[in-house]
Coordinates of C-alpha atoms in Angstrom, one line a residue:
M179 CA 50.6 -13.8 76.4
E180 CA 47.0 -14.2 77.4
E181 CA 48.0 -15.4 80.8
N182 CA 50.2 -12.3 81.4
F183 CA 47.4 -10.0 80.3
G184 CA 45.0 -11.8 82.7
S185 CA 47.4 -11.4 85.5
W186 CA 47.9 -7.7 84.9
I187 CA 44.1 -7.3 84.9
G188 CA 43.9 -9.1 88.2
I189 CA 46.7 -7.0 89.7
F190 CA 44.9 -3.8 88.5
I191 CA 41.6 -4.8 90.0
I192 CA 43.2 -5.7 93.3
A193 CA 45.1 -2.4 93.3
L194 CA 41.9 -0.5 92.5
I195 CA 40.0 -2.3 95.4
V196 CA 42.9 -1.5 97.8
I197 CA 42.8 2.2 96.7
I198 CA 39.1 2.4 97.2
V199 CA 39.2 0.7 100.6
L200 CA 42.1 2.9 101.6
S201 CA 40.3 6.1 100.5
I202 CA 37.2 5.1 102.5
F203 CA 39.4 4.3 105.5
L204 CA 41.2 7.6 105.3
R205 CA 37.9 9.4 104.7
F206 CA 36.4 7.8 107.8
V207 CA 39.5 7.8 109.9
P208 CA 41.4 11.2 109.9
V209 CA 44.9 9.8 110.1
G210 CA 46.3 13.1 108.9
L211 CA 44.6 14.9 111.8
W212 CA 45.8 12.3 114.3
I213 CA 49.4 12.8 113.0
T214 CA 49.1 16.6 113.4
A215 CA 47.7 16.2 116.9
Y216 CA 50.5 13.8 117.9
F217 CA 53.3 16.1 116.8
S218 CA 51.5 19.0 118.5
G219 CA 51.5 17.4 121.9
V220 CA 47.9 16.4 121.9
R221 CA 47.5 12.7 122.8
V222 CA 44.4 11.4 121.1
S223 CA 43.8 7.8 119.9
I224 CA 42.5 6.7 116.6
G225 CA 39.6 5.1 118.4
T226 CA 38.5 8.4 119.8
L227 CA 38.5 10.0 116.3
I228 CA 36.4 7.1 115.0
G229 CA 34.0 7.5 117.9
M230 CA 33.6 11.2 117.0
R231 CA 32.7 10.1 113.4
L232 CA 30.1 7.7 114.8
R233 CA 28.7 10.4 117.1
R234 CA 28.4 12.7 114.0
V235 CA 31.0 15.1 115.4
A236 CA 33.5 16.7 113.0
P237 CA 37.0 15.7 114.5
H238 CA 38.7 18.7 113.1
A239 CA 36.2 21.0 114.9
I240 CA 37.5 19.5 118.2
I241 CA 41.1 18.6 117.6
R242 CA 42.3 21.9 116.0
P243 CA 40.9 24.1 118.8
L244 CA 42.4 21.6 121.3
I245 CA 45.8 21.9 119.6
K246 CA 45.5 25.7 119.8
A247 CA 44.6 25.5 123.5
T248 CA 47.4 23.1 124.3
K249 CA 50.0 25.3 122.6
A250 CA 48.7 28.2 124.8
G251 CA 49.2 26.2 127.9
L252 CA 45.5 25.4 128.6
E253 CA 44.6 21.9 129.9
L254 CA 41.2 20.9 128.5
K255 CA 39.5 17.6 128.0
I256 CA 38.2 16.3 124.7
D257 CA 34.9 15.3 126.3
E258 CA 34.3 18.9 127.4
L259 CA 34.9 20.2 124.0
E260 CA 32.8 17.5 122.3
A261 CA 29.9 18.2 124.7
H262 CA 30.0 21.9 124.0
Y263 CA 30.1 21.2 120.2
L264 CA 27.1 18.9 120.5
A265 CA 25.2 21.6 122.5
G266 CA 25.6 23.9 119.5
G267 CA 28.5 26.1 120.9
N268 CA 31.3 27.7 119.0
I269 CA 34.5 26.0 120.3
N270 CA 36.9 28.3 118.4
T271 CA 35.4 31.4 120.0
V272 CA 35.5 29.8 123.5
I273 CA 39.2 28.8 123.1
D274 CA 40.1 32.2 121.8
A275 CA 38.4 33.8 124.8
L276 CA 40.2 31.5 127.3
I277 CA 43.5 32.3 125.7
A278 CA 42.9 36.0 125.8
A279 CA 41.7 35.8 129.4
Q280 CA 44.8 33.9 130.4
R281 CA 47.0 36.5 128.7
A282 CA 45.1 39.3 130.5
N283 CA 45.2 37.5 133.9
I284 CA 41.4 37.2 134.0
D285 CA 40.0 34.3 135.9
L286 CA 37.8 32.5 133.3
E287 CA 37.0 28.8 133.4
F288 CA 36.0 26.7 130.5
T289 CA 32.5 25.9 132.0
Q290 CA 31.9 29.6 132.5
A291 CA 33.0 30.5 129.0
A292 CA 30.9 27.7 127.5
A293 CA 27.9 28.9 129.4
I294 CA 28.4 32.5 128.1
D295 CA 28.8 31.2 124.6
L296 CA 25.6 29.1 124.8
A297 CA 23.7 32.1 126.2
G298 CA 24.2 33.8 122.9
R299 CA 26.9 36.3 123.8
N300 CA 30.3 36.6 122.1
V301 CA 32.6 35.5 124.9
F302 CA 35.7 36.5 123.1
E303 CA 34.4 40.0 122.4
A304 CA 33.4 40.2 126.1
V305 CA 37.0 39.4 127.2
Q306 CA 38.3 42.0 124.8
V307 CA 35.9 44.6 126.2
S308 CA 36.9 43.6 129.7
V309 CA 40.6 44.3 128.8
N310 CA 39.9 47.3 126.5
P311 CA 36.9 49.3 127.8
K312 CA 34.2 50.2 125.2
V313 CA 32.6 53.6 124.6
I314 CA 28.9 53.7 124.1
E315 CA 27.5 57.0 122.7
T316 CA 23.9 57.9 123.5
P317 CA 21.6 59.6 121.0
N318 CA 20.5 63.2 121.6
I319 CA 18.4 63.3 124.8
S320 CA 15.9 66.1 125.4
A321 CA 15.1 67.3 128.9
V322 CA 13.4 70.4 130.3
A323 CA 14.6 72.4 133.3
Q324 CA 12.2 73.9 135.8
D325 CA 12.4 77.3 134.0
G326 CA 10.8 75.7 130.9
I327 CA 13.9 75.7 128.7
E328 CA 14.8 72.5 126.8
I329 CA 18.3 71.1 127.1
I330 CA 19.6 68.6 124.5
A331 CA 22.5 66.5 125.8
K332 CA 24.6 63.7 124.4
A333 CA 26.7 61.5 126.6
K334 CA 29.6 59.0 126.1
V335 CA 29.5 56.1 128.5
T336 CA 32.8 54.1 129.0
V337 CA 32.0 50.6 130.0
R338 CA 33.9 47.4 130.8
A339 CA 32.5 43.9 130.4
N340 CA 31.6 42.2 133.7
I341 CA 32.4 38.5 133.1
E342 CA 30.5 37.4 136.1
R343 CA 27.2 39.0 134.9
L344 CA 27.4 38.1 131.2
V345 CA 24.9 35.3 131.6
G346 CA 21.5 37.0 132.4
G347 CA 22.9 40.5 132.4
A348 CA 21.2 43.3 130.5
G349 CA 23.0 44.8 127.4
E350 CA 23.9 48.1 125.9
D351 CA 20.3 49.2 125.2
T352 CA 19.6 49.1 129.0
I353 CA 22.7 51.2 129.7
I354 CA 21.6 53.8 127.1
A355 CA 18.1 53.9 128.5
R356 CA 19.2 54.3 132.1
V357 CA 21.7 57.0 131.2
G358 CA 18.9 58.9 129.3
E359 CA 16.6 58.6 132.3
G360 CA 19.3 59.9 134.6
I361 CA 19.9 62.9 132.3
V362 CA 16.2 63.7 132.1
T363 CA 15.9 63.5 135.9
T364 CA 19.0 65.6 136.6
V365 CA 18.0 68.4 134.1
G366 CA 14.4 68.3 135.3
S367 CA 15.5 68.9 138.9
A368 CA 17.6 71.9 137.9
G369 CA 15.9 75.2 138.7
N370 CA 17.5 77.0 135.8
H371 CA 18.9 75.8 132.5
K372 CA 21.9 78.1 132.9
A373 CA 23.1 76.0 135.8
V374 CA 23.2 73.0 133.6
L375 CA 25.1 74.8 130.8
E376 CA 27.6 76.2 133.3
N377 CA 28.3 72.8 135.0
P378 CA 27.6 69.9 132.6
D379 CA 29.7 67.6 134.8
L380 CA 26.8 67.9 137.3
I381 CA 24.9 65.6 135.1
S382 CA 27.8 63.1 134.9
R383 CA 28.3 63.0 138.7
T384 CA 24.5 62.7 139.4
V385 CA 24.0 60.0 136.8
L386 CA 27.1 58.0 137.8
D387 CA 26.1 58.0 141.5
K388 CA 22.8 56.2 140.6
G389 CA 24.5 52.8 140.0
L390 CA 23.1 52.4 136.5
D391 CA 25.2 49.3 135.8
S392 CA 23.3 47.2 138.4
G393 CA 21.9 44.0 136.8
T394 CA 23.8 44.6 133.5
A395 CA 26.6 42.8 131.8
F396 CA 28.8 45.9 132.0
E397 CA 30.6 48.0 134.6
I398 CA 30.3 51.8 134.0
L399 CA 33.7 53.5 134.4
S400 CA 32.7 57.0 133.4
I401 CA 29.9 59.1 131.9
D402 CA 31.0 62.1 130.0
I403 CA 28.7 64.8 128.5
A404 CA 29.9 65.2 125.0
D405 CA 27.5 68.0 123.9
V406 CA 24.9 70.3 125.5
D407 CA 22.6 72.5 123.5
V408 CA 19.7 74.8 124.3
G409 CA 16.5 73.8 122.6
R410 CA 13.0 75.3 122.6
N411 CA 11.3 77.3 125.2
I412 CA 8.9 74.6 126.2
G413 CA 7.4 76.6 129.1
A414 CA 6.4 79.6 126.8
K415 CA 5.0 77.2 124.2
L416 CA 2.9 75.5 126.9
Q417 CA 1.6 78.8 128.1
T418 CA 0.8 79.9 124.6
E419 CA -1.1 76.7 123.9
Q420 CA -2.9 77.1 127.2
A421 CA -3.9 80.7 126.4
E422 CA -5.1 79.6 123.0
A423 CA -7.2 76.9 124.6
D424 CA -8.6 79.3 127.1
K425 CA -9.5 81.7 124.3
N426 CA -11.3 79.0 122.3
I427 CA -13.2 78.0 125.4
A428 CA -14.2 81.6 126.1
Q429 CA -15.3 82.0 122.4
A430 CA -17.4 78.9 122.6
K431 CA -19.1 80.1 125.8
A432 CA -19.8 83.5 124.2
E433 CA -21.2 81.9 121.1
E434 CA -23.4 79.8 123.4
R435 CA -24.7 82.9 125.2
R436 CA -25.3 84.7 121.9
S437 CA -27.3 81.7 120.6
M438 CA -29.3 81.7 123.7
A439 CA -30.0 85.4 123.4
I440 CA -31.1 85.0 119.8
A441 CA -33.4 82.2 120.8
E442 CA -34.8 84.3 123.6
E443 CA -35.3 87.2 121.2
Q444 CA -37.2 85.0 118.8
E445 CA -39.4 83.8 121.6
M446 CA -40.2 87.4 122.6
H447 CA -41.1 88.2 118.9
A448 CA -43.4 85.2 118.9
E449 CA -45.0 86.3 122.2
T450 CA -45.5 89.8 120.8
Q451 CA -47.3 88.4 117.8
R452 CA -49.5 86.4 120.0
M453 CA -50.3 89.5 122.1
R454 CA -51.1 91.5 118.9
A455 CA -53.4 88.8 117.7
R456 CA -55.3 89.0 121.0
V457 CA -55.5 92.8 120.6
V458 CA -56.9 92.4 117.1
E459 CA -59.3 89.9 118.4
A460 CA -60.4 92.2 121.1
E461 CA -60.8 95.2 118.7
A462 CA -63.0 93.0 116.5
D463 CA -65.5 92.8 119.4
V464 CA -65.7 96.6 119.8
P465 CA -68.0 97.3 116.8
L466 CA -70.4 94.6 118.0
A467 CA -70.4 96.0 121.5
M468 CA -71.1 99.5 120.1
A469 CA -73.9 98.3 117.9
E470 CA -75.4 96.5 120.9
A471 CA -75.1 99.7 123.0
L472 CA -76.8 101.8 120.3
R473 CA -79.7 99.4 120.0
A474 CA -80.1 99.3 123.8
G475 CA -79.9 103.0 124.0
N476 CA -76.9 103.0 126.2
L477 CA -74.9 105.0 123.6
G478 CA -76.2 108.1 121.7
V479 CA -75.3 109.1 118.2
M480 CA -73.5 112.2 119.3
D481 CA -71.4 110.1 121.7
Y482 CA -70.5 107.9 118.8
Y483 CA -69.4 110.8 116.6
K484 CA -67.3 112.2 119.5
M485 CA -65.6 108.9 119.9
Q486 CA -64.9 108.7 116.1
N487 CA -63.4 112.3 116.3
V488 CA -61.2 111.2 119.1
H489 CA -60.0 108.2 117.2
A490 CA -59.3 110.3 114.1
D491 CA -57.4 112.8 116.1
T492 CA -55.3 110.0 117.7
D493 CA -54.5 108.5 114.3
M494 CA -53.4 111.9 113.0
R495 CA -51.2 112.6 115.9
K496 CA -49.6 109.1 115.5
S497 CA -49.1 109.7 111.8
I498 CA -47.3 113.0 112.5
S499 CA -45.2 111.4 115.2
D500 CA -44.1 108.6 112.8
Q501 CA -43.3 111.1 110.1
A502 CA -41.1 113.1 112.4
D503 CA -39.3 110.0 113.6
N504 CA -38.6 109.0 110.0
E505 CA -37.2 112.5 109.2
S506 CA -34.9 112.5 112.2
D507 CA -33.5 109.1 111.3
A508 CA -32.9 110.3 107.8

């Protein structure tokens, strides 16, 4: 009995070891993936799958896209897919783009699609846009005609992806910027805003003839003006602001002249006070001179009295004149 029990334990341990080894083997060697690839028409050896594991490449990330490509009739090499995977590319996106390009009769090679993918662009979306053109809508663009009236326009640009220029070509922002620049130039060269309102297709034709898709990843098919509105009277506003500025300058100059006049008036008042001080100083010398003349006998007493009478008469006349002026002012 004990011998049977020991034999069962030995069998159990051996079976457990076999299961563990088999699990490790199946975990390291994707036999199920190899069987799927074999029956899908993809010839890949077990050694190749083990080599992928050793190179830290997920076999399913290579084999499953390869199966999809093989079923679509594409002939690709495992080494190409593995190299693109190691470079950080998205193999599924590249395979989908190649299949879509084949269905649309677009000449797209794997190396070109891989380069586009590694450049950071969505190659599958680019193929879709190449087959089904995309509409880019610009924001409201303000431009001013020569008569000073503002025109607000919005355009819709229909573009198709240019596969040949996807690597290094400019994106949608460049297209929008160039279209906006073309609208501003076209409206600015118009002599009257009414001409733009009557013929909005003039903007489309002029902008389209400028070759705005040069150096971009797109080919412009058409430019349509979706909306045109009249904005502000920029010319009148500028004239008003200029007039206001001229008025402020004139007021500043007038204030400067007034300040100078006030300063000159104050200087004249000061000069008058100085002259009066000199008169008072001179009048103070008169009594001394008269006294000297009386002592020397050059001036008689009667002459002095006559001179006093003349002064008194002059003061009286001045007082009467001042009183008359005050009454007339009242």
